[in-house]
Coordinates of C-alpha atoms in Angstrom, one line a residue:
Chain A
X780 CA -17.6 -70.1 -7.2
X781 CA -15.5 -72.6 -5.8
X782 CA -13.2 -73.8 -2.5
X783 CA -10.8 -71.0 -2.8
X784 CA -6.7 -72.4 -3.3
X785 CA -4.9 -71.5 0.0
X786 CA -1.6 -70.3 0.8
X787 CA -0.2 -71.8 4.2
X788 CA 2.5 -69.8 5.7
X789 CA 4.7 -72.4 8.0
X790 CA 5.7 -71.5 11.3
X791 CA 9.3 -73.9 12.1
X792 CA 9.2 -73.5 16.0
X793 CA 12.4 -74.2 18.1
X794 CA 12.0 -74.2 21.7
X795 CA 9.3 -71.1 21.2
X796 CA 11.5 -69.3 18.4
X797 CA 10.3 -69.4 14.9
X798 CA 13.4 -70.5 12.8
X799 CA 14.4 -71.9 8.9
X800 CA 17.1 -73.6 7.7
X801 CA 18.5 -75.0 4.5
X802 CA 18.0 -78.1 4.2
X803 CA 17.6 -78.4 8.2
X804 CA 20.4 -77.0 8.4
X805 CA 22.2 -73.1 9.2
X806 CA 19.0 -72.6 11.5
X807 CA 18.1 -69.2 11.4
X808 CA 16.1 -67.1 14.3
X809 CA 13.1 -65.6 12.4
X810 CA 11.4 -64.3 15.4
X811 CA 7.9 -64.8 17.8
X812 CA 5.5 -67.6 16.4
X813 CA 2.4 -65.2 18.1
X814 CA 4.0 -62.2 16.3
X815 CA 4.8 -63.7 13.3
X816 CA 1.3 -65.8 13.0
X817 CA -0.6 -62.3 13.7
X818 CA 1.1 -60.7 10.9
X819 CA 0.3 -63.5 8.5
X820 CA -3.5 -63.1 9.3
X821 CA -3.1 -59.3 8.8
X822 CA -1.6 -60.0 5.7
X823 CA -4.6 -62.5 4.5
X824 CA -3.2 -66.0 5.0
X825 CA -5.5 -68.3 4.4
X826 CA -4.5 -70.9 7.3
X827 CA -1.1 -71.4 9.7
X828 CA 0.8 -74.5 10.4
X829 CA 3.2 -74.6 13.1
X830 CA 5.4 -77.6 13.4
X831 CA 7.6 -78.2 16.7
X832 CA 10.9 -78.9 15.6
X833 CA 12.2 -79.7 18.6
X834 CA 9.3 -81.9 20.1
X835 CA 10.7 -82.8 23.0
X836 CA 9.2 -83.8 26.3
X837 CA 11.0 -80.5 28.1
X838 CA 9.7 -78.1 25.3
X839 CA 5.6 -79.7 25.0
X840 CA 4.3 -77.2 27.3
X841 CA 6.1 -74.2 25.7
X842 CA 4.1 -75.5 22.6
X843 CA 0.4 -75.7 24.2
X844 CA 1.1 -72.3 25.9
X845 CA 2.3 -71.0 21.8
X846 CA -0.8 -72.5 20.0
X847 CA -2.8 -71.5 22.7
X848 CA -1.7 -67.6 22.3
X849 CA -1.7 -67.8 18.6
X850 CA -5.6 -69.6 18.5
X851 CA -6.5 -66.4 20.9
X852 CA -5.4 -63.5 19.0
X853 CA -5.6 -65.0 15.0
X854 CA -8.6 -66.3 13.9
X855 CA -8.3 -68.8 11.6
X856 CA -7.3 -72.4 11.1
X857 CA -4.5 -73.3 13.0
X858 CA -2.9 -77.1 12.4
X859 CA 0.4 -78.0 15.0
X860 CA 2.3 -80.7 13.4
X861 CA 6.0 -82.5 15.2
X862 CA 5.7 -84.6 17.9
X863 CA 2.6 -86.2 17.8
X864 CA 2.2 -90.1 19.0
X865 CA -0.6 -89.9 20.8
X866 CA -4.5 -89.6 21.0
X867 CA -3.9 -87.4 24.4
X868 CA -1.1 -85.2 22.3
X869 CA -4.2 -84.7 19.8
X870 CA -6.6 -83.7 22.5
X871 CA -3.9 -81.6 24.1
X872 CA -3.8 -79.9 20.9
X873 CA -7.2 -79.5 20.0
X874 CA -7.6 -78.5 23.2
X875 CA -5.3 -75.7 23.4
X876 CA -6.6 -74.1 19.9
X877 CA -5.1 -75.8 17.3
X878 CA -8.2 -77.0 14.4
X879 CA -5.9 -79.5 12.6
X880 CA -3.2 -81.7 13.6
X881 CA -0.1 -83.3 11.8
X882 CA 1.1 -86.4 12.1
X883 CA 4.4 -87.3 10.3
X884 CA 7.2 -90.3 11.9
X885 CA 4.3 -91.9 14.1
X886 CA 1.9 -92.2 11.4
X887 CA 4.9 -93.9 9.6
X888 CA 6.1 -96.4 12.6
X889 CA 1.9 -96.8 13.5
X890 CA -0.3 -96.2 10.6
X891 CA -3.0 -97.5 12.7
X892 CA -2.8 -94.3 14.4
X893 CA -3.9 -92.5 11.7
X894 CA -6.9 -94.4 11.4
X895 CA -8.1 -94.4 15.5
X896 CA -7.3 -90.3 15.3
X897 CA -9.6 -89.7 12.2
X898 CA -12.2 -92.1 13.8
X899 CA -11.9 -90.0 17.7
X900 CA -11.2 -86.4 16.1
X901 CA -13.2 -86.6 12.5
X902 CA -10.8 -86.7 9.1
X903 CA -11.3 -82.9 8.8
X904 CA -8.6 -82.6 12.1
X905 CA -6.0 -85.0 10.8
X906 CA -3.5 -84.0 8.8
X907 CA -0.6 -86.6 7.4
X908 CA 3.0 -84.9 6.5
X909 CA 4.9 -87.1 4.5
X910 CA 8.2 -85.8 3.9
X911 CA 9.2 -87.1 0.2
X912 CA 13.0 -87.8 -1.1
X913 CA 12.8 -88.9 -5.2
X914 CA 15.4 -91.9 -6.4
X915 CA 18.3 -91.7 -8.1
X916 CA 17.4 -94.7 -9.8
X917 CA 13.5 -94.4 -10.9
X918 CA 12.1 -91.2 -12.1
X919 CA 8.9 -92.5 -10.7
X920 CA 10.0 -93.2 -7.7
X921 CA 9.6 -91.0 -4.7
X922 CA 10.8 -92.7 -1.0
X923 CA 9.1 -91.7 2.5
X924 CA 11.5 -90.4 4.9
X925 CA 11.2 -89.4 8.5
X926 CA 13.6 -87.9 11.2
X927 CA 13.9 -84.5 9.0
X928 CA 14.8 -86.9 6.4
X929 CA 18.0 -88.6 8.2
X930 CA 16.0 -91.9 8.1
X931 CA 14.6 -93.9 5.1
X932 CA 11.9 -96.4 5.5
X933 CA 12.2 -97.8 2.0
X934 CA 8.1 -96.9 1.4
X935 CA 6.6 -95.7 -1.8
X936 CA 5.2 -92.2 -1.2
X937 CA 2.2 -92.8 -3.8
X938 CA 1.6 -96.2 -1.7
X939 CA 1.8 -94.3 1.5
X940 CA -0.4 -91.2 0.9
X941 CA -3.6 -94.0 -1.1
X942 CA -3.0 -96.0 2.4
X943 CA -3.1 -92.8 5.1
X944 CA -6.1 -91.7 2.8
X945 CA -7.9 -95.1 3.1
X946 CA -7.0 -94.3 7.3
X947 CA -9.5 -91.4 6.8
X948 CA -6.3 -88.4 6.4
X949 CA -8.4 -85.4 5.9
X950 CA -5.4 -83.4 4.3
X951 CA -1.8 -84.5 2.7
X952 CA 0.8 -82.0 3.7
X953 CA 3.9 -83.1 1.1
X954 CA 7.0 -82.2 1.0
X955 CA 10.1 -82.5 -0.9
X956 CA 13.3 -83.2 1.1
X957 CA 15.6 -82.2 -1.9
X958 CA 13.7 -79.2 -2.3
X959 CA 12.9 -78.0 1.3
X960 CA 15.3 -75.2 2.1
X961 CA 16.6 -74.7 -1.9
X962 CA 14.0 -72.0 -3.0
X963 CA 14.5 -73.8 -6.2
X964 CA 11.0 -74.8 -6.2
X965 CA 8.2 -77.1 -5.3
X966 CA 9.0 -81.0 -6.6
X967 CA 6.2 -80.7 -8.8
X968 CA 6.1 -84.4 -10.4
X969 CA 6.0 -85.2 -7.2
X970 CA 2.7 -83.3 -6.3
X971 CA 0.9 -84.1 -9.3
X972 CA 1.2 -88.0 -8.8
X973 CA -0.1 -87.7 -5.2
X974 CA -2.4 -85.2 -5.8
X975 CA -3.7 -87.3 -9.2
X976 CA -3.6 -90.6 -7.3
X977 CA -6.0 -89.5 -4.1
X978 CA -8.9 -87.7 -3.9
X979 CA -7.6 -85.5 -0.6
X980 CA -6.9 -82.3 -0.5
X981 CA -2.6 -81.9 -0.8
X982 CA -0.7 -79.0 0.5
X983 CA 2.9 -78.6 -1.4
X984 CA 5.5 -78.0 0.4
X985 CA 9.5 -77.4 0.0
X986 CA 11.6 -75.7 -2.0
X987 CA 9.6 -72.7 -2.7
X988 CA 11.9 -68.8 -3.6
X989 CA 9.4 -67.0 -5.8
X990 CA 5.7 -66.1 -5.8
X991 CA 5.9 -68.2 -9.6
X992 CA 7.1 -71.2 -7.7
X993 CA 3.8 -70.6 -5.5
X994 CA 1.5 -70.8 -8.7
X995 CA 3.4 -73.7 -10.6
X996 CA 2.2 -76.0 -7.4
X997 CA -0.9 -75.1 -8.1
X998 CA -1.2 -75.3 -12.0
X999 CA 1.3 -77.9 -12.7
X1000 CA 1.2 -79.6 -9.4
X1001 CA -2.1 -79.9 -8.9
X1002 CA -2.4 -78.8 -4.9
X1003 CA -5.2 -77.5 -3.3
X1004 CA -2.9 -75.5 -0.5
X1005 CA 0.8 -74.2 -1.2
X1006 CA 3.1 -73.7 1.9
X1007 CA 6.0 -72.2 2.2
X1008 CA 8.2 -70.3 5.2
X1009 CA 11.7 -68.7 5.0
X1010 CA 10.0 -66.0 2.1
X1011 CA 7.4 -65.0 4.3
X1012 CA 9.5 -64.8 7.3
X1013 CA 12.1 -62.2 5.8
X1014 CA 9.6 -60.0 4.5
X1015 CA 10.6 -61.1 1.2
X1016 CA 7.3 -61.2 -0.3
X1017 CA 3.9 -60.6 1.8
X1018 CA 1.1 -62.9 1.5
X1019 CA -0.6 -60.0 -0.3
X1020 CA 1.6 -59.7 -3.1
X1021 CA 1.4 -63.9 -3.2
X1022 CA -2.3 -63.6 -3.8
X1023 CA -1.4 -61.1 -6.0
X1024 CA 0.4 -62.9 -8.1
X1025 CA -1.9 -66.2 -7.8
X1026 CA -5.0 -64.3 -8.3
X1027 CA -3.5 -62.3 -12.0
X1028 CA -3.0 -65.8 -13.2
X1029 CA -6.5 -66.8 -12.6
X1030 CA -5.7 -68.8 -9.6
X1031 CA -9.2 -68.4 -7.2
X1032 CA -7.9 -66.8 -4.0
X1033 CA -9.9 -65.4 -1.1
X1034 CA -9.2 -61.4 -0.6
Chain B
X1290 CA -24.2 -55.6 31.1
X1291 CA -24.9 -58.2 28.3
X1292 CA -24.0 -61.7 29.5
X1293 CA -23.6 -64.0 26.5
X1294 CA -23.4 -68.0 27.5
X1295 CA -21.5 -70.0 24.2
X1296 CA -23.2 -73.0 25.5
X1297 CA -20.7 -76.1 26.5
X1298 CA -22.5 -79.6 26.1
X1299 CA -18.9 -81.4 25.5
X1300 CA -19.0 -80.8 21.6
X1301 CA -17.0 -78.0 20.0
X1302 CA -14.3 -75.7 19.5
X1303 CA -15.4 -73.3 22.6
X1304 CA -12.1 -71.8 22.5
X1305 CA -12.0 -70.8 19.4
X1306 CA -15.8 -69.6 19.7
X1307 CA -15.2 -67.7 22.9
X1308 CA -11.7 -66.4 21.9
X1309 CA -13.2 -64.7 19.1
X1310 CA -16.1 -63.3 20.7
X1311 CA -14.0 -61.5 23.4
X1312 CA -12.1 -60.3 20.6
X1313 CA -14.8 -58.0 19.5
X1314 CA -16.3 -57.5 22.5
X1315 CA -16.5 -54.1 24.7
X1316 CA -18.3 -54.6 27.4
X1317 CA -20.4 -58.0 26.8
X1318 CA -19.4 -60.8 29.1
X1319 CA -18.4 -64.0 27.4
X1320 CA -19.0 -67.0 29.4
X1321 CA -18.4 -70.6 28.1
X1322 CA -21.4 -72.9 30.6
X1323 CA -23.7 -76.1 31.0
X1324 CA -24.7 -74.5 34.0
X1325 CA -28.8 -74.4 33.8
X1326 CA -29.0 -71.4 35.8
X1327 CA -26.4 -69.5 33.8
X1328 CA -27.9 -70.4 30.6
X1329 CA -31.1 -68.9 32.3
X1330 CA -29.6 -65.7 32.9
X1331 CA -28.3 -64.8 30.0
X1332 CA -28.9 -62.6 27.7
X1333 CA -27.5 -63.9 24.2
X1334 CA -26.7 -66.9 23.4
X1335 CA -23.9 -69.1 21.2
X1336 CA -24.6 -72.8 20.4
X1337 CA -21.6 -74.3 18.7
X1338 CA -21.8 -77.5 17.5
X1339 CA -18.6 -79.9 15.6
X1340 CA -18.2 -83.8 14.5
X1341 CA -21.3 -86.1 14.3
X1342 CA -24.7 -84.9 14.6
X1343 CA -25.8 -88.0 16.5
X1344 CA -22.6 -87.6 19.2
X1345 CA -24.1 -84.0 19.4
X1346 CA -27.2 -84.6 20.1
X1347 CA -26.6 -87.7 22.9
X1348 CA -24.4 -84.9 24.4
X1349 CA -27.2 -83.0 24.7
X1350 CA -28.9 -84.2 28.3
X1351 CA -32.8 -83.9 29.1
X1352 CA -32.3 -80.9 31.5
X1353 CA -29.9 -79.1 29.2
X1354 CA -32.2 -80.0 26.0
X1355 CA -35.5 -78.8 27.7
X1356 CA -33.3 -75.3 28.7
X1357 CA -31.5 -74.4 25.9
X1358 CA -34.9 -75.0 23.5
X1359 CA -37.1 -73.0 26.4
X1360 CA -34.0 -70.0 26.2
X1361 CA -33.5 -70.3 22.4
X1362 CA -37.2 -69.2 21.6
X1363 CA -36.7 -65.8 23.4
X1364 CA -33.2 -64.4 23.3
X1365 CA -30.9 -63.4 20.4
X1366 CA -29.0 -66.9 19.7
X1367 CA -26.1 -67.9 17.2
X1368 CA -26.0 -71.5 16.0
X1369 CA -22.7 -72.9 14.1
X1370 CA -22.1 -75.5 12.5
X1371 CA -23.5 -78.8 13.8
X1372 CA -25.4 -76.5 15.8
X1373 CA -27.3 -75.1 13.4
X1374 CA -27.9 -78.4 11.7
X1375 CA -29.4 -79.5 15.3
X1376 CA -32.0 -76.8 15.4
X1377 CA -32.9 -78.1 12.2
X1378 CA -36.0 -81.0 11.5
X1379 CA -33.4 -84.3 10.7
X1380 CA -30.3 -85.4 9.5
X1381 CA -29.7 -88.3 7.4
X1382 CA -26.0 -88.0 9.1
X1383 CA -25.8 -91.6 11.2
X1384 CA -29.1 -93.3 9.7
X1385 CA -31.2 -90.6 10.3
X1386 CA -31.4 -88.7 13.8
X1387 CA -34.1 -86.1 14.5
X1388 CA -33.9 -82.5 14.8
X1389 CA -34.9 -79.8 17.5
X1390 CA -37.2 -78.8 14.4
X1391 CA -37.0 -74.5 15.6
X1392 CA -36.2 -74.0 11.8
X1393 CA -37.0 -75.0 8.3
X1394 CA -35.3 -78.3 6.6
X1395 CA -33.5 -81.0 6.5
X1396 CA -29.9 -81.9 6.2
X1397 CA -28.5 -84.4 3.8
X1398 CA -25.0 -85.7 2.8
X1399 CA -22.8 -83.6 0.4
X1400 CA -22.5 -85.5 -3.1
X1401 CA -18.9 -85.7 -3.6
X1402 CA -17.2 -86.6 -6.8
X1403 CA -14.0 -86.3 -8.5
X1404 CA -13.9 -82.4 -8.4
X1405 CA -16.4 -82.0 -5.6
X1406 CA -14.4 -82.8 -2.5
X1407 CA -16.3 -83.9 1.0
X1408 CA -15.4 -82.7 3.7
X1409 CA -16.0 -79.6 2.4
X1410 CA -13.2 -77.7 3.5
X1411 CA -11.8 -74.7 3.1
X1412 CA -12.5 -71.0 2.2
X1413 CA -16.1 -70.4 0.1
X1414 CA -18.4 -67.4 -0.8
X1415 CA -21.3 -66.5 1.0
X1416 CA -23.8 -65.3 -1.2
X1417 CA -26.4 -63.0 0.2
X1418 CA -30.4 -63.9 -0.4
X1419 CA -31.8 -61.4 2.1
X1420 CA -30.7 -58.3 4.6
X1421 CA -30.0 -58.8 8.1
X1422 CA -28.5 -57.1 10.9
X1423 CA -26.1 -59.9 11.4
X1424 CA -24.6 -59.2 7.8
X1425 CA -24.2 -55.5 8.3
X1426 CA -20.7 -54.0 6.9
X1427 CA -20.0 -57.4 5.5
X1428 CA -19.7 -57.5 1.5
X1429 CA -21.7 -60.0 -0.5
X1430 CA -20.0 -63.0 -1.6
X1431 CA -17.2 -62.8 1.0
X1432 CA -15.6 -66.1 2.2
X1433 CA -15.9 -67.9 5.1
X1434 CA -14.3 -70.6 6.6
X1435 CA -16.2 -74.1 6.0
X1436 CA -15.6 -78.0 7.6
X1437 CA -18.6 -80.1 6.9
X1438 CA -19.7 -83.4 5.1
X1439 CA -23.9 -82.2 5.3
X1440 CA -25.9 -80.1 4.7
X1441 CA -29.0 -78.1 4.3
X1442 CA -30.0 -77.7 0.4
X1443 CA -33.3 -75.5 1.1
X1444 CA -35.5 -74.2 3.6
X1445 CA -37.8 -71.0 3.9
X1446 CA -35.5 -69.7 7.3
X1447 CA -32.5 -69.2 4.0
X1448 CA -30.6 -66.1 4.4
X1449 CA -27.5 -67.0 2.3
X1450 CA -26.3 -69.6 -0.2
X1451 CA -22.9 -71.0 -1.0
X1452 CA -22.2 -73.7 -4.1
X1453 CA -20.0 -77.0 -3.3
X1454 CA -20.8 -79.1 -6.2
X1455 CA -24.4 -78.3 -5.3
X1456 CA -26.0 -74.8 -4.2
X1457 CA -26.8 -75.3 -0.5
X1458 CA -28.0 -73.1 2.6
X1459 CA -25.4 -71.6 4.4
X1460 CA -27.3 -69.5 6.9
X1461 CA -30.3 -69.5 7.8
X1462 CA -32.6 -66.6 10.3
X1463 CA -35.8 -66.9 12.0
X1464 CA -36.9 -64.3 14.3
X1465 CA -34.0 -63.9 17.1
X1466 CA -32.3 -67.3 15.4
X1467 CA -29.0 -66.6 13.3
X1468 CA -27.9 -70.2 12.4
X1469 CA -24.5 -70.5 10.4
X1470 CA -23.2 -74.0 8.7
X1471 CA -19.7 -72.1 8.3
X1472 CA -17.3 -71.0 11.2
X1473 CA -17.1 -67.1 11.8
X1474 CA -14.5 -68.0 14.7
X1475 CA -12.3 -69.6 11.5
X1476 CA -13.2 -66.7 9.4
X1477 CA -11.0 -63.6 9.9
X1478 CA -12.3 -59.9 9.2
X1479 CA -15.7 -61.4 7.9
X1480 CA -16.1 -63.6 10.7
X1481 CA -15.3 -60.9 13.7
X1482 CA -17.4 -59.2 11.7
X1483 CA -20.3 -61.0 12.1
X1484 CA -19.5 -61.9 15.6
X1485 CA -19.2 -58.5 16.7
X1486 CA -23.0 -57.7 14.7
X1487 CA -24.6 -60.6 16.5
X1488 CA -23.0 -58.9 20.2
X1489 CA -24.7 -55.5 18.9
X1490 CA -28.1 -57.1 17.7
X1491 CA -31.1 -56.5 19.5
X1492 CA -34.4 -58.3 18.5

């Protein structure tokens, strides 16, 4: 008996329309975030993330009034990532449902921020998204990127992720910006060094096409928590037939 | 009509608690208060509870303190999370704070390790020690949401156990008190569930 491995479908939200793109790009309209997210629970997801992909000042309240549907009518842990650069854009969250929040570019530019949000809300609410890109040059190199990966702050993603975790980050949502989009498959040396160099719980993300892809971030990555989106969306696979699959190669998932 | 009061004393995730409860409900009214004379009146109640014990507790005012532990003794009441912890004897959560001592134990700081991950978070079984109406049409060992960094490793009030690194108590029932350290509202089928058996209860 043990903390069962979750899978995390993601919920790309674009001025209230769940969409998915390759590589943030060809942006696709996958339908209603409240739809969608009750059809995930139905289906047995173990959480939901939601990330605003437009996060802009015109769009926030279109947000609250989405997480605030979703928390009423799917019951269970609901993080809302994009956007956040404040301790009031927290509350606001928290506030309207969501049980976890995601803080990506402003955890970068502030890390401080990190560190007063785990102190206010508890570690358990604060989630860090780093968004990964690896180097032509050092196989063991993996840089941070922000702005959907259009700018590059030069960091070391194993340096960043021990540093948001000495913040108090309760959860490390990674992903790989050569991989997100591809369906080629989770980065997996890149999960297995974070995951192997902090003792936080890390959710792999990008790149997944197939329900193998699913359990290789678990077995070979190492991650506690595998997300993926566009094969959820188009009914490609269900969640059920994930767990499936996770569960027949003796992967411990909740039914 | 049954009037159930989740009980608002600043602390907690009374959306989520209330959401849920309406959810299941079909003709209870679900009100979230700190209103004396509401708590008075009602019927069942819900006593969520999230983040540190001590914040919890300082939340807690005289008037509201003396209330709720007068109401609590007499009508069907659900305690989650840090809420149940508070109806406990002590914590050893921020150096020690006292309990509201209405059930058996103590609570005491998960051992982590390299395996053992605290906060505890995250989707565990709840194994069944005892019968009660509250686990009706729920299977044995199902999971249930958790988020916590203490807890209660025995008391007599056990009615379930869940292992983290160590066994520990995961519910706990006295007379009309159901106390729960994980989060039904978090918990999908199980959790309605359980919400929806604690709306039918009668004590």
């Amino acid at each position: 008996m043990a903390v069962a491995k979750r899978i995390i479908p993601c919920l790309d939200v674009d001025k209230g329309r769940v969409v998915k793109g390759v590589n943030f790009l060809n942006i696709r309209d996958a339908g209603d975030p409240v739809e969608i997210a009750k059809r995930y629970d139905k289906e047995g997801a173990d959480e939901i993330t939601m990330l605003d992909i437009t996060a802009s000042h015109e769009t926030r309240e279109t947000t609250y009034k989405t997480v605030e549907s979703i928390a009423s009518q799917v019951f269970i842990p609901l993080t809302v990532g994009g956007g956040v650069r404040s301790i009031d854009d927290i509350k606001r969250l928290l506030r309207s449902g969501a049980d976890k929040v995601s803080i990506n570019t402003s955890a970068v530019e502030n890390p401080d921020f990190v560190k007063e949000a785990a102190d206010k809300f508890g570690s358990q609410c604060i989630v860090v998204a780093v968004d990964a890109k690896a180097s032509s040059k050092s196989k063991d190199f993996w840089e941070v990127v922000t702005y959907g990966g259009r700018n590059r702050t030069g960091m070391d993603v194993l340096g960043w992720t021990q540093q948001v975790a000495d913040y108090g980050a309760g959860e490390i949502l990674l992903t790989s910006m050569d991989r997100d989009g591809t369906k080629e498959g989770f980065d997996n040396d890149l999960v297995f060094r974070v995951a192997n160099g902090i003792s936080l719980p890390v959710i792999a993300s990008g790149g997944v096409g197939n329900l193998d892809h699913l359990i290789d971030g678990i077995k070979v990555g190492g991650a506690e928590a595998v997300l993926a989106a566009s094969i959820f969306h188009f009914s490609e696979y269900t969640i059920k037939e994930a767990k499936e699959a996770m569960r027949a190669s003796g992967i411990e998932v909740r039914f | 009509m049954t009037q159930v009061v989740v009980i608002d004393y600043g602390m907690g995730n009374l959306h989520s608690v209330s959401k849920a409860l309406e959810a299941v409900s079909v003709s209870e009214t679900i009100t979230v208060s700190s209103d004396l004379e509401v708590i008075k009146k009602s019927d069942k109640l819900v006593f969520p509870g999230v983040g540190a014990i001590k914040d919890c507790m300082e939340a807690f005012s005289v008037d509201l303190k003396e209330t709720v532990l007068d109401e609590v003794k007499r009508k069907p009441t659900l305690a989650i999370c840090v809420g149940m912890q508070m109806l406990l004897e002590s914590s050893e959560e921020n150096d020690g704070v006292e309990g509201l001592s209405i059930l058996d134990g103590t609570v005491t700081k998960i051992q982590s390790s390299r395996e053992i991950k605290v906060p505890h978070m995250g989707w565990n079984q709840v194994k069944f020690l005892k019968d009660h109406p509250l686990l009706k049409n729920i299977d044995d060992s199902s999971f249930f949401y958790f988020v916590h960094s203490y807890c209660c490793l025995s008391s007599k009030d056990a009615l379930t156990e869940t292992t983290h690194g160590e066994r520990f108590i995961s519910s706990l029932a006295k007379d009309n008190i159901f106390a729960v350290q994980f989060h039904p509202e978090k918990s999908q089928t199980a959790g309605l569930e359980l919400y929806k058996n604690f709306l039918d209860w009668s004590v």
